[in-house]
mmCIF file of N, CA and C in Angstrom:
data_model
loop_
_atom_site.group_PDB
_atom_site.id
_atom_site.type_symbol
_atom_site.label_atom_id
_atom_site.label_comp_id
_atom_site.label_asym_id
_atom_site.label_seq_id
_atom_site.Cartn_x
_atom_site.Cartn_y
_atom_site.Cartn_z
ATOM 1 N N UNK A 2 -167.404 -2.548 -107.401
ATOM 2 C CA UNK A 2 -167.092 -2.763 -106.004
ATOM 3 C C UNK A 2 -166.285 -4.055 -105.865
ATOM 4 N N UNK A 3 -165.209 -4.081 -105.252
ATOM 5 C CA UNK A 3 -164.381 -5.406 -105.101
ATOM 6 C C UNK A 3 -164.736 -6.615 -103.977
ATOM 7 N N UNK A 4 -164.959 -7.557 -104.927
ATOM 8 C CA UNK A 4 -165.064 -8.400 -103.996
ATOM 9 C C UNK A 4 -163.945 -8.967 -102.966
ATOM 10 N N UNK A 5 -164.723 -9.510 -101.990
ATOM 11 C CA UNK A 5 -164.039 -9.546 -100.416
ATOM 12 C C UNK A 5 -164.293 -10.866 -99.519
ATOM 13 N N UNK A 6 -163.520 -11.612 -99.379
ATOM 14 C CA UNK A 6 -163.549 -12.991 -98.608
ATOM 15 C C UNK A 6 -162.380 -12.883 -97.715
ATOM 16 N N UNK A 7 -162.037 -14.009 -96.891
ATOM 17 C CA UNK A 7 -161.628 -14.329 -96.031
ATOM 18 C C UNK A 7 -160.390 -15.315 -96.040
ATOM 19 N N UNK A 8 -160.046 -14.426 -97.475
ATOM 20 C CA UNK A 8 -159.492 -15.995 -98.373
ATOM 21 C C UNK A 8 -157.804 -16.189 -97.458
ATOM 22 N N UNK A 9 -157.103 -15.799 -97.470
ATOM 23 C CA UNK A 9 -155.861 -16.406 -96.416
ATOM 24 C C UNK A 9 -156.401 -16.934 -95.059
ATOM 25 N N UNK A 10 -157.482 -16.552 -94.705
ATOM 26 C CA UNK A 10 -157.426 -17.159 -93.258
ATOM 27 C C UNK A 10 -158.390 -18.737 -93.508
ATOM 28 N N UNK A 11 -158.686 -18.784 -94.918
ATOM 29 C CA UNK A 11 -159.727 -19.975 -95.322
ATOM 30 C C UNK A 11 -158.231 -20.775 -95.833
ATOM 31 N N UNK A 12 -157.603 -20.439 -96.382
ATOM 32 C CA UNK A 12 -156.747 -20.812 -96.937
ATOM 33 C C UNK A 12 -155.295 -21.623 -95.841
ATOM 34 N N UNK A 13 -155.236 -21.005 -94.976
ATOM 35 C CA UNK A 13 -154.714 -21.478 -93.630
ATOM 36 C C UNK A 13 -155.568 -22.854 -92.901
ATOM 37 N N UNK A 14 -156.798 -22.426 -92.835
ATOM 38 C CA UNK A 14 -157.660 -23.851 -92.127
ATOM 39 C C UNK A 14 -157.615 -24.754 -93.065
ATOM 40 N N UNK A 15 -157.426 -24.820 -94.462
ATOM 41 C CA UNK A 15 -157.231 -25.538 -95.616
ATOM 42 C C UNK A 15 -156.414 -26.657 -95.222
ATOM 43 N N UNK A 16 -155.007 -25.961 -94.638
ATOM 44 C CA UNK A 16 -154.357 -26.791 -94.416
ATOM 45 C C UNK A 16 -153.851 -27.557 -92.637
ATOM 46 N N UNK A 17 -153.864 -26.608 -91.968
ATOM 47 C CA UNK A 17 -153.356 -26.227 -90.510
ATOM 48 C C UNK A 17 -155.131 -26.442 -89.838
ATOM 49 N N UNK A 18 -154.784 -27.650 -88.184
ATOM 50 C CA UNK A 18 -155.467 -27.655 -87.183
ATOM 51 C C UNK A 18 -155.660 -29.147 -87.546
ATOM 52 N N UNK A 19 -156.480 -29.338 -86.275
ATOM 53 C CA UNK A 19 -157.447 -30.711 -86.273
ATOM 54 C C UNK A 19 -157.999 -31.474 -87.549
ATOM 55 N N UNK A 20 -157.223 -32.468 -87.964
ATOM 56 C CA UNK A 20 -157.765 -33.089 -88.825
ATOM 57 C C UNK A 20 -157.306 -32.671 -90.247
ATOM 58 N N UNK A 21 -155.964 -31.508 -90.114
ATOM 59 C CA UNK A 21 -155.745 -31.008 -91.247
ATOM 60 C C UNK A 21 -154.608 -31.928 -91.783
ATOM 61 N N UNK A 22 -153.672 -31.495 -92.988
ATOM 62 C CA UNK A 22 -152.384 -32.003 -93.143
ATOM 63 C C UNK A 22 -151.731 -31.235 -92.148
ATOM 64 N N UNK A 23 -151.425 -30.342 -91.591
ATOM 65 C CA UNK A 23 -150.268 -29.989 -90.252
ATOM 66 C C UNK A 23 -150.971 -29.848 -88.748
ATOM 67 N N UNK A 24 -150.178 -29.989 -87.838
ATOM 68 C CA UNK A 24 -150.919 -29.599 -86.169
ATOM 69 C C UNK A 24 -149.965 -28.023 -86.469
ATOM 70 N N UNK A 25 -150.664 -27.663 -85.858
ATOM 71 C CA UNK A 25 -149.939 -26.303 -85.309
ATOM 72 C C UNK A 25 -148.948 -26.477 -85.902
ATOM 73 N N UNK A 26 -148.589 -27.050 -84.257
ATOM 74 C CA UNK A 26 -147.418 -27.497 -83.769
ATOM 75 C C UNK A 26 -146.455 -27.358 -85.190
ATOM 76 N N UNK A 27 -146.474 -29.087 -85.839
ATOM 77 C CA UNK A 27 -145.510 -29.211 -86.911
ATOM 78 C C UNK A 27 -145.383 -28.295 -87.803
ATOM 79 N N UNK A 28 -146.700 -27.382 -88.109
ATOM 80 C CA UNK A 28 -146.759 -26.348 -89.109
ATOM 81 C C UNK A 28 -146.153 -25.366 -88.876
ATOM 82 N N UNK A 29 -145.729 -24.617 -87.916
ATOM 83 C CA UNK A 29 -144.452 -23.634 -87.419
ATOM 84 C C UNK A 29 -143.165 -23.949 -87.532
ATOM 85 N N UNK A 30 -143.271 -25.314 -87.517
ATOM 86 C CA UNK A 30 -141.496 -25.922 -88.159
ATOM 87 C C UNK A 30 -141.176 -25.812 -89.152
ATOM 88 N N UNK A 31 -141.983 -25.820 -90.262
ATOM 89 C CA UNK A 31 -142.118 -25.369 -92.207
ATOM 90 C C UNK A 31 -142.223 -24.420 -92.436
ATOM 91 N N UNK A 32 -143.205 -23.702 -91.551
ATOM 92 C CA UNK A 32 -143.674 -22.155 -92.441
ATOM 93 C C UNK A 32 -142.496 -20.851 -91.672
ATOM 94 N N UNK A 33 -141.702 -20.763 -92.761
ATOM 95 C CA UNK A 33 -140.683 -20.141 -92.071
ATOM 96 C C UNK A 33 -140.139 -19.337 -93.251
ATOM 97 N N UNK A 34 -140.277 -17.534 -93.319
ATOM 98 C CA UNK A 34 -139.967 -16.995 -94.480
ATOM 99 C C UNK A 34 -138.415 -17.328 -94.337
ATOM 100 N N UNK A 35 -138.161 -17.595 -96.020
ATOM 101 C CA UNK A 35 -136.838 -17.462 -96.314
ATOM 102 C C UNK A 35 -136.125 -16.419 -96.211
ATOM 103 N N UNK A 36 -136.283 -15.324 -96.377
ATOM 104 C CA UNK A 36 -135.569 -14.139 -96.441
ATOM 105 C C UNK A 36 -135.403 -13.306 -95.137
ATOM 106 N N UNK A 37 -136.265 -13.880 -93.996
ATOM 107 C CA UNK A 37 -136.123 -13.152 -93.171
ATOM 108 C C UNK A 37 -135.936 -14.594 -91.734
ATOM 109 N N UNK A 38 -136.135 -15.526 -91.965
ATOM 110 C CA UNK A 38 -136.515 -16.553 -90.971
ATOM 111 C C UNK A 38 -137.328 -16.573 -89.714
ATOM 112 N N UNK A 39 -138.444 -15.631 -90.043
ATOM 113 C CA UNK A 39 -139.238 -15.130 -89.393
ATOM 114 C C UNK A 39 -140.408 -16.616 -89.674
ATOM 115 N N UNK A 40 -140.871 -17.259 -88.379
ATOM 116 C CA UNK A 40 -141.915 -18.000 -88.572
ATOM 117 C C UNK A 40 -143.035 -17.759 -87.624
ATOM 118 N N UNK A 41 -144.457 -17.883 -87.791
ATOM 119 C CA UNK A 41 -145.662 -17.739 -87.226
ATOM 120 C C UNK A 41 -145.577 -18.480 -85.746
ATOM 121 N N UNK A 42 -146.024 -18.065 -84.645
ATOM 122 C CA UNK A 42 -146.282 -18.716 -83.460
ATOM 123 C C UNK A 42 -147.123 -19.149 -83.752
ATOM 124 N N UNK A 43 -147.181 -20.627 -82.655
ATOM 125 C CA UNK A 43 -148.475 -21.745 -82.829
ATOM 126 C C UNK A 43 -149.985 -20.487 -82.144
ATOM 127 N N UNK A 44 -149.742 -19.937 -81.995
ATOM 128 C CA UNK A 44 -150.764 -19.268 -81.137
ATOM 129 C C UNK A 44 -151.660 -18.307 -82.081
ATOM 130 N N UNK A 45 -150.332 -17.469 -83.013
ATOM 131 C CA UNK A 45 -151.002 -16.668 -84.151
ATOM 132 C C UNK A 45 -152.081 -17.666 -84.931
ATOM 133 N N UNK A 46 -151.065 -18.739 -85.171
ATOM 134 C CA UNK A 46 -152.033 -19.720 -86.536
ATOM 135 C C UNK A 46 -153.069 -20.077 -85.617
ATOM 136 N N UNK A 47 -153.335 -20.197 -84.032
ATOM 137 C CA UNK A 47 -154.561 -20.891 -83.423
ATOM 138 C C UNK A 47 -155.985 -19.673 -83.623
ATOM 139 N N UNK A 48 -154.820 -18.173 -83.621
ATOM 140 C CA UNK A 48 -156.080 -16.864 -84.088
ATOM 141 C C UNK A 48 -156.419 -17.102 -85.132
ATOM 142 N N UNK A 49 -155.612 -17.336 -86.231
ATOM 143 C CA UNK A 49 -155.916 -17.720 -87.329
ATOM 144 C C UNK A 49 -157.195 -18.563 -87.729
ATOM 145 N N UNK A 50 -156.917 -19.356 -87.353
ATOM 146 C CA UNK A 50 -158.144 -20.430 -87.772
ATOM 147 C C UNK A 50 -159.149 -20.123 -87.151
ATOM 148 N N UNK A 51 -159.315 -19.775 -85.518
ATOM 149 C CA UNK A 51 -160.265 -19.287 -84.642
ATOM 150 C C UNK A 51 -160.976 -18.216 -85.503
ATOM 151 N N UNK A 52 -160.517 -17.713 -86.601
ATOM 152 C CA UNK A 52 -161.059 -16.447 -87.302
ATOM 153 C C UNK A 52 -161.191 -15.382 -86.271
ATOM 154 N N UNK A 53 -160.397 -15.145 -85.634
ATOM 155 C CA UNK A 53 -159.845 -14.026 -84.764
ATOM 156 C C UNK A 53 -158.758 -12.984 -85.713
ATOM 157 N N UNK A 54 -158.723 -11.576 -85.009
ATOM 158 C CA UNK A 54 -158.141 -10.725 -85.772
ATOM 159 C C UNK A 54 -156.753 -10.805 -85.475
ATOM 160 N N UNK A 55 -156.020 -10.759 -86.951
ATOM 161 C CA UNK A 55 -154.511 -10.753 -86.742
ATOM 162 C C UNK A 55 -154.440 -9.773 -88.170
ATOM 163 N N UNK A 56 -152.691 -9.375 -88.034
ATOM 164 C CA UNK A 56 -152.245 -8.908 -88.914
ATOM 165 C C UNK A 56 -151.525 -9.128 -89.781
ATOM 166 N N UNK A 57 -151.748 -8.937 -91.116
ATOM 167 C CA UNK A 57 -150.693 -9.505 -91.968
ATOM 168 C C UNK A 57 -149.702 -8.979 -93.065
ATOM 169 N N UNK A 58 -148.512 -9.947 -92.564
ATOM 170 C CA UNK A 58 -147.429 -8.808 -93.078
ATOM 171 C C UNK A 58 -146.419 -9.976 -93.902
ATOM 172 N N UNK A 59 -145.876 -9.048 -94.863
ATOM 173 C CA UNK A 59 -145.028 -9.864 -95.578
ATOM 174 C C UNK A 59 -144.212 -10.806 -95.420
ATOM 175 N N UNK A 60 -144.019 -10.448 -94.138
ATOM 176 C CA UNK A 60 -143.146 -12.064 -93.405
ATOM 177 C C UNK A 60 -144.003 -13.050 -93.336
ATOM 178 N N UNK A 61 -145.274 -12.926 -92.929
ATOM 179 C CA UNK A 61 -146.569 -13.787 -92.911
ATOM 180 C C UNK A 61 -146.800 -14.745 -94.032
ATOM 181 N N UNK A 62 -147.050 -13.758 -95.043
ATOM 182 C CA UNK A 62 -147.609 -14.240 -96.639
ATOM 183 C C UNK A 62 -146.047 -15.456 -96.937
ATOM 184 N N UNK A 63 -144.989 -14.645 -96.695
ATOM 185 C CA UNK A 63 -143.786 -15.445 -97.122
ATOM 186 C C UNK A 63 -143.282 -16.902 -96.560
ATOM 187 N N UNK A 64 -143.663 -16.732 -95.157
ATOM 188 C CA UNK A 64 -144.177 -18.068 -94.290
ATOM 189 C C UNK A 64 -145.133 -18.769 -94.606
ATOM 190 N N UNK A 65 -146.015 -18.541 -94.747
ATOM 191 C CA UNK A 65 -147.641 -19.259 -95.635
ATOM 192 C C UNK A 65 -146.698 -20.132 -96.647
ATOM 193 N N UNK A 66 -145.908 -19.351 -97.376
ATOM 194 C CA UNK A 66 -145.984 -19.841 -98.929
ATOM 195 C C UNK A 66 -145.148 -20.896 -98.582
ATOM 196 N N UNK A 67 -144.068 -21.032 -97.715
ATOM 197 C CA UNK A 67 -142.880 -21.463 -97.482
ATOM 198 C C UNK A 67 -143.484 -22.887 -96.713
ATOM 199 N N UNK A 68 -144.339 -23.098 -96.285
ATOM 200 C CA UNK A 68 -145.205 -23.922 -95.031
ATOM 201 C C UNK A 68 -146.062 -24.647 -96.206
ATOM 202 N N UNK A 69 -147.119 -24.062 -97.062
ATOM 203 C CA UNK A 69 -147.926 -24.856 -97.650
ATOM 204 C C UNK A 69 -147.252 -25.357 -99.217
ATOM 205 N N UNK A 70 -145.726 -24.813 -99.211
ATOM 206 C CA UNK A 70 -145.092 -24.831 -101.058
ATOM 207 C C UNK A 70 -145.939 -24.627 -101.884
ATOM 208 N N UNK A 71 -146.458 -23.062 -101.966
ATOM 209 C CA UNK A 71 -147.049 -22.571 -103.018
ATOM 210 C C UNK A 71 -146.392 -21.348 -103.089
ATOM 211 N N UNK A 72 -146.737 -21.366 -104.374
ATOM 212 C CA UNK A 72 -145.919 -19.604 -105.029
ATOM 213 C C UNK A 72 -146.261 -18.535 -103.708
ATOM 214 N N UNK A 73 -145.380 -17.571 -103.738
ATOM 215 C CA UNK A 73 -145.863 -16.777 -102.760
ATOM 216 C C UNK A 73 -146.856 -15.470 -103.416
ATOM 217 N N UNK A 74 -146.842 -15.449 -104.626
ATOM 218 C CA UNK A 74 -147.924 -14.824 -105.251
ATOM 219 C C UNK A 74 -149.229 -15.571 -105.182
ATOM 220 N N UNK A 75 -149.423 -16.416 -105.143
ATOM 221 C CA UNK A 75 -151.075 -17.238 -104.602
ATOM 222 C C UNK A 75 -151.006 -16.661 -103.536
ATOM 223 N N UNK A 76 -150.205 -16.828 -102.146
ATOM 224 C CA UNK A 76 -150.333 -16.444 -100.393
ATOM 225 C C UNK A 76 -150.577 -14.854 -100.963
ATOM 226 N N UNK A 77 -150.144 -14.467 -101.520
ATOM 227 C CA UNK A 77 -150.101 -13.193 -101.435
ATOM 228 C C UNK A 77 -151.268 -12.354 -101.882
ATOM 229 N N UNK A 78 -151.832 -13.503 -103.339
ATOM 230 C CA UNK A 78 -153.306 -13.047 -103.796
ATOM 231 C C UNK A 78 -154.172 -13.349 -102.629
ATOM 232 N N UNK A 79 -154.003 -14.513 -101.809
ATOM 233 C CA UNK A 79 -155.004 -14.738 -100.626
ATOM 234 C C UNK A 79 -155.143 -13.567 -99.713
ATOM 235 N N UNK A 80 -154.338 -12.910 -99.292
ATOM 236 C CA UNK A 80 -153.634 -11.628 -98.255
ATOM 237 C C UNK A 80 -154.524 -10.695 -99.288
ATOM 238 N N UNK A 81 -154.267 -9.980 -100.098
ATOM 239 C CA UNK A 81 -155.082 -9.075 -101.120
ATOM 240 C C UNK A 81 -156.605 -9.416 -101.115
ATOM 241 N N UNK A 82 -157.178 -10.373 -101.202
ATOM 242 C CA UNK A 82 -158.441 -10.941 -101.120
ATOM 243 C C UNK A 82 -159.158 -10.116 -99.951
ATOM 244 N N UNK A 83 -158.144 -10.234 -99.319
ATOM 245 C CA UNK A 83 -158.670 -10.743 -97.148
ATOM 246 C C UNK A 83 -158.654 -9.142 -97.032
ATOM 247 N N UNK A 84 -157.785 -8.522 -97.092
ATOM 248 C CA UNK A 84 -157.385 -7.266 -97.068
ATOM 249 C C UNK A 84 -158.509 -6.543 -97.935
ATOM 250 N N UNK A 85 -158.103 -6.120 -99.044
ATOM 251 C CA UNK A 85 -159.265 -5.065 -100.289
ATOM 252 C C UNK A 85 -159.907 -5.632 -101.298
ATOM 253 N N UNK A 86 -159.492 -7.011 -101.174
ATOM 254 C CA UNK A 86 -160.687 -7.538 -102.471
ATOM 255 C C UNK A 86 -160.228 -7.488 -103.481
ATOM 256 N N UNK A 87 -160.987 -7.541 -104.376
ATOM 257 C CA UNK A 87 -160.140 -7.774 -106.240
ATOM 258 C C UNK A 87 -161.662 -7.448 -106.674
ATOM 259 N N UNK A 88 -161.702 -6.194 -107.801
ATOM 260 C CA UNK A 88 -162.417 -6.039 -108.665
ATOM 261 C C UNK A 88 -162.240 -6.932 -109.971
ATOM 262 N N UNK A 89 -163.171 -7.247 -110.606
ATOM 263 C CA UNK A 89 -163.180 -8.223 -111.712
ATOM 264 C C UNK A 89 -162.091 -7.749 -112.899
ATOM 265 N N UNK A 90 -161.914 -6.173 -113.305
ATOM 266 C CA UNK A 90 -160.835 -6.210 -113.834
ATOM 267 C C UNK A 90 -159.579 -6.476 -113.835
ATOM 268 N N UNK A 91 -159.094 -6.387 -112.406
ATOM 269 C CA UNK A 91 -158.109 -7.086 -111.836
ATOM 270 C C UNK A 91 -157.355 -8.151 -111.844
ATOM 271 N N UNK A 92 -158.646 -8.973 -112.406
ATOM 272 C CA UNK A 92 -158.486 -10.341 -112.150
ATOM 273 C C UNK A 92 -157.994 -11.183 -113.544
ATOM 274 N N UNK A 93 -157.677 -10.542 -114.828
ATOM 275 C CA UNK A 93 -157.277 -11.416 -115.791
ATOM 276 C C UNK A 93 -156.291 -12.071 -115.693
ATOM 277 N N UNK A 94 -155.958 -12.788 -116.614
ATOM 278 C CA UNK A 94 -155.202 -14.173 -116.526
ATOM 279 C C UNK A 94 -154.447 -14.414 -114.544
ATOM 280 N N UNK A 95 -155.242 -13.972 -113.500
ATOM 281 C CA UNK A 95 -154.726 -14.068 -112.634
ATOM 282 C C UNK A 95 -154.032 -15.092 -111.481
ATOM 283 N N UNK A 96 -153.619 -14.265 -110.951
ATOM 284 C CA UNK A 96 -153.356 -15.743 -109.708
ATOM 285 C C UNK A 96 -154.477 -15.735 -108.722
ATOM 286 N N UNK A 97 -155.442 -14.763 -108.617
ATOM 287 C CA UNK A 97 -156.568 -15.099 -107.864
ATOM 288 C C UNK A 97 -157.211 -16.105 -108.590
ATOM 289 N N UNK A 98 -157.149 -16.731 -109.756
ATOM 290 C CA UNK A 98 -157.923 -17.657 -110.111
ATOM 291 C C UNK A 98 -157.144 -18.876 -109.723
ATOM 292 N N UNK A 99 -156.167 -18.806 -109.197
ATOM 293 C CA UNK A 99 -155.524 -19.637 -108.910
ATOM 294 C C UNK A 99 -155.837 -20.136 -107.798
ATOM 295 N N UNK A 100 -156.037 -19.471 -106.803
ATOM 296 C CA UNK A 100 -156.170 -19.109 -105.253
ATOM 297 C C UNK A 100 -157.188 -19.851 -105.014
ATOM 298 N N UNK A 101 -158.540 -19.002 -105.887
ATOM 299 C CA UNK A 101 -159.726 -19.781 -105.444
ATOM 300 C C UNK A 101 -160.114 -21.075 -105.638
ATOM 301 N N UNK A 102 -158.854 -21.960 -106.696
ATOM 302 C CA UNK A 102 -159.140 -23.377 -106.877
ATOM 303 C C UNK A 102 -158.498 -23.899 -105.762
ATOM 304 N N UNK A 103 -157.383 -23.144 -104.701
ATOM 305 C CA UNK A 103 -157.235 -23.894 -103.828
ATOM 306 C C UNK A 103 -157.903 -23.646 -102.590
ATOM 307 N N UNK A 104 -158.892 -22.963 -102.261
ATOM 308 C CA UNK A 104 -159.790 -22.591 -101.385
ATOM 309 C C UNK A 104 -161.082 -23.470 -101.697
ATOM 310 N N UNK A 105 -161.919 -23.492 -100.811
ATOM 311 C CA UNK A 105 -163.167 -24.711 -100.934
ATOM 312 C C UNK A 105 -163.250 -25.836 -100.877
ATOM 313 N N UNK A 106 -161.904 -26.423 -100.747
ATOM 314 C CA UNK A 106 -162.259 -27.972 -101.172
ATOM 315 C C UNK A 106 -163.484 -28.396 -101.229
ATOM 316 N N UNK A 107 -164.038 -28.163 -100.110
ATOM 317 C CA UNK A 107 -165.492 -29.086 -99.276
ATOM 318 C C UNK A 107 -166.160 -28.003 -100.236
ATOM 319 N N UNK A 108 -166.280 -26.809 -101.569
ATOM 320 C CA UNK A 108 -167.730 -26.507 -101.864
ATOM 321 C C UNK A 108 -166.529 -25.938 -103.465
ATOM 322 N N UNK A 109 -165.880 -26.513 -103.933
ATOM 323 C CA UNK A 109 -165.234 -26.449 -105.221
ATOM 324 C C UNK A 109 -166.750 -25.697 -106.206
ATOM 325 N N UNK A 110 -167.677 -26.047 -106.131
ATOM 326 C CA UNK A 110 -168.770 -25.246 -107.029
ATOM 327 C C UNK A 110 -168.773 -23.375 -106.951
ATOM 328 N N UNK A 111 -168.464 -22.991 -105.642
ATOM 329 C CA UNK A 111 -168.574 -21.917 -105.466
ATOM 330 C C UNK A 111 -167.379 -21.367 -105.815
ATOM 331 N N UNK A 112 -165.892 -21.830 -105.702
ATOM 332 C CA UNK A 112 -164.512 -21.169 -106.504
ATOM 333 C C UNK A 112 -164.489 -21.671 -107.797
ATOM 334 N N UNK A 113 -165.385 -22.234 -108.223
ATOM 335 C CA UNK A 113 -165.403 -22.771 -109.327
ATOM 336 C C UNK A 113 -166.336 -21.689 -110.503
ATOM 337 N N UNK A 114 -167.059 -21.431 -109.933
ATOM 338 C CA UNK A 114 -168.083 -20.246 -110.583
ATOM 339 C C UNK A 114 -167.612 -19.343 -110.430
ATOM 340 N N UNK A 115 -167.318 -18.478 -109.112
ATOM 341 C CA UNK A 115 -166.300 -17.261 -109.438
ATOM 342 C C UNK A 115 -165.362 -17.267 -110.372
ATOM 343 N N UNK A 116 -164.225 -18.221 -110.303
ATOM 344 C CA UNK A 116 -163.341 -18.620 -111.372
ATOM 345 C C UNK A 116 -163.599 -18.027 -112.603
ATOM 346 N N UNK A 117 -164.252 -19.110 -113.059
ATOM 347 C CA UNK A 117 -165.087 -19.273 -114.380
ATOM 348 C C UNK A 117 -165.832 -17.401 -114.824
ATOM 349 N N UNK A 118 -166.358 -17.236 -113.649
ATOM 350 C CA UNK A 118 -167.220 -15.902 -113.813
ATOM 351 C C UNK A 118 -166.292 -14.568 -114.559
ATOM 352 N N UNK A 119 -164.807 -14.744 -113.230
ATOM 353 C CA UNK A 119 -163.490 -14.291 -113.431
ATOM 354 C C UNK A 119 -163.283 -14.470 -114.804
ATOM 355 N N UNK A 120 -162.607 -15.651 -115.037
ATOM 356 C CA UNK A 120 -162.287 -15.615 -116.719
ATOM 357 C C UNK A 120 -163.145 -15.408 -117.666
ATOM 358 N N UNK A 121 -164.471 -15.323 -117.871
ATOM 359 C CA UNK A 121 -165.666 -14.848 -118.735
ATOM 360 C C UNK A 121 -165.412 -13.232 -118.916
ATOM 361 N N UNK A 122 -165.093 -12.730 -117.252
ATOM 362 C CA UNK A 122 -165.176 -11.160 -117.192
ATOM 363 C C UNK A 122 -163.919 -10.732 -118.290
ATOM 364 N N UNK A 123 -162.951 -11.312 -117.995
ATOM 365 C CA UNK A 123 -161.286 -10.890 -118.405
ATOM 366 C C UNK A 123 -161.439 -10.861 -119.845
ATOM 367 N N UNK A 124 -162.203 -11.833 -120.430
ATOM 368 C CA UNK A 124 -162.222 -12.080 -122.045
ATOM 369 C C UNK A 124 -162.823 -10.830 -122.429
ATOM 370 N N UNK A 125 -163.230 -10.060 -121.814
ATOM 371 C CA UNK A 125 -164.484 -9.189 -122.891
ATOM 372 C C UNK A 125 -163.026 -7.927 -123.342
#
């Protein structure tokens, strides 16, 4: 059964709101896909964090990546997370292990053990 978190919209409060590195505000001025110049309203990212329902679409993930300068395959493993989850086979040498070291700050033990759990599974 695949596991299932909340991981782009954890991954968004990570950075974006009160007390974060961006306000809204400034964070809609960065996160802006390249390929399409499509960027998030301050209002989406306020559902966002509110953990209110939104939808997410490749212009999204591509804005994320473009806003926080991370690969857009991490935003994108976060989006996959949030969406259907990742079964442990899935997960070798992955970028979800990537993901979850940047998720948690405040509880690094818990992406830290999945992680770890992750790469234990992949070896067999």
């Amino acid at each position: 059964m695949p596991e299932q978190r909340d991981a782009l919209t954890e991954l968004v409060r990570q950075y974006v709101g009160t007390g974060r590195r961006w306000s809204t505000r400034t964070f809609v001025s960065v996160a802006v896909d390249p390929d399409t110049g499509w960027a998030p309203s301050k209002s989406l990212l306020a559902k966002i964090i509110a953990g209110q329902g939104y939808t997410i679409t490749p212009q999204l993930v591509s804005a994320l990546a473009a806003g926080f300068d991370l690969p857009r395959e991490v935003v994108a493993a976060a989006a996959h997370f949030q969406t259907i989850g990742y079964e442990s086979r899935e997960l070798a040498g992955s970028t979800a292990a990537k993901l979850l070291r940047r998720l948690d700050a405040d509880d690094q033990s818990l992406a830290a053990g999945v992680a770890e759990r992750w790469a234990a599974e992949s070896d067999d």
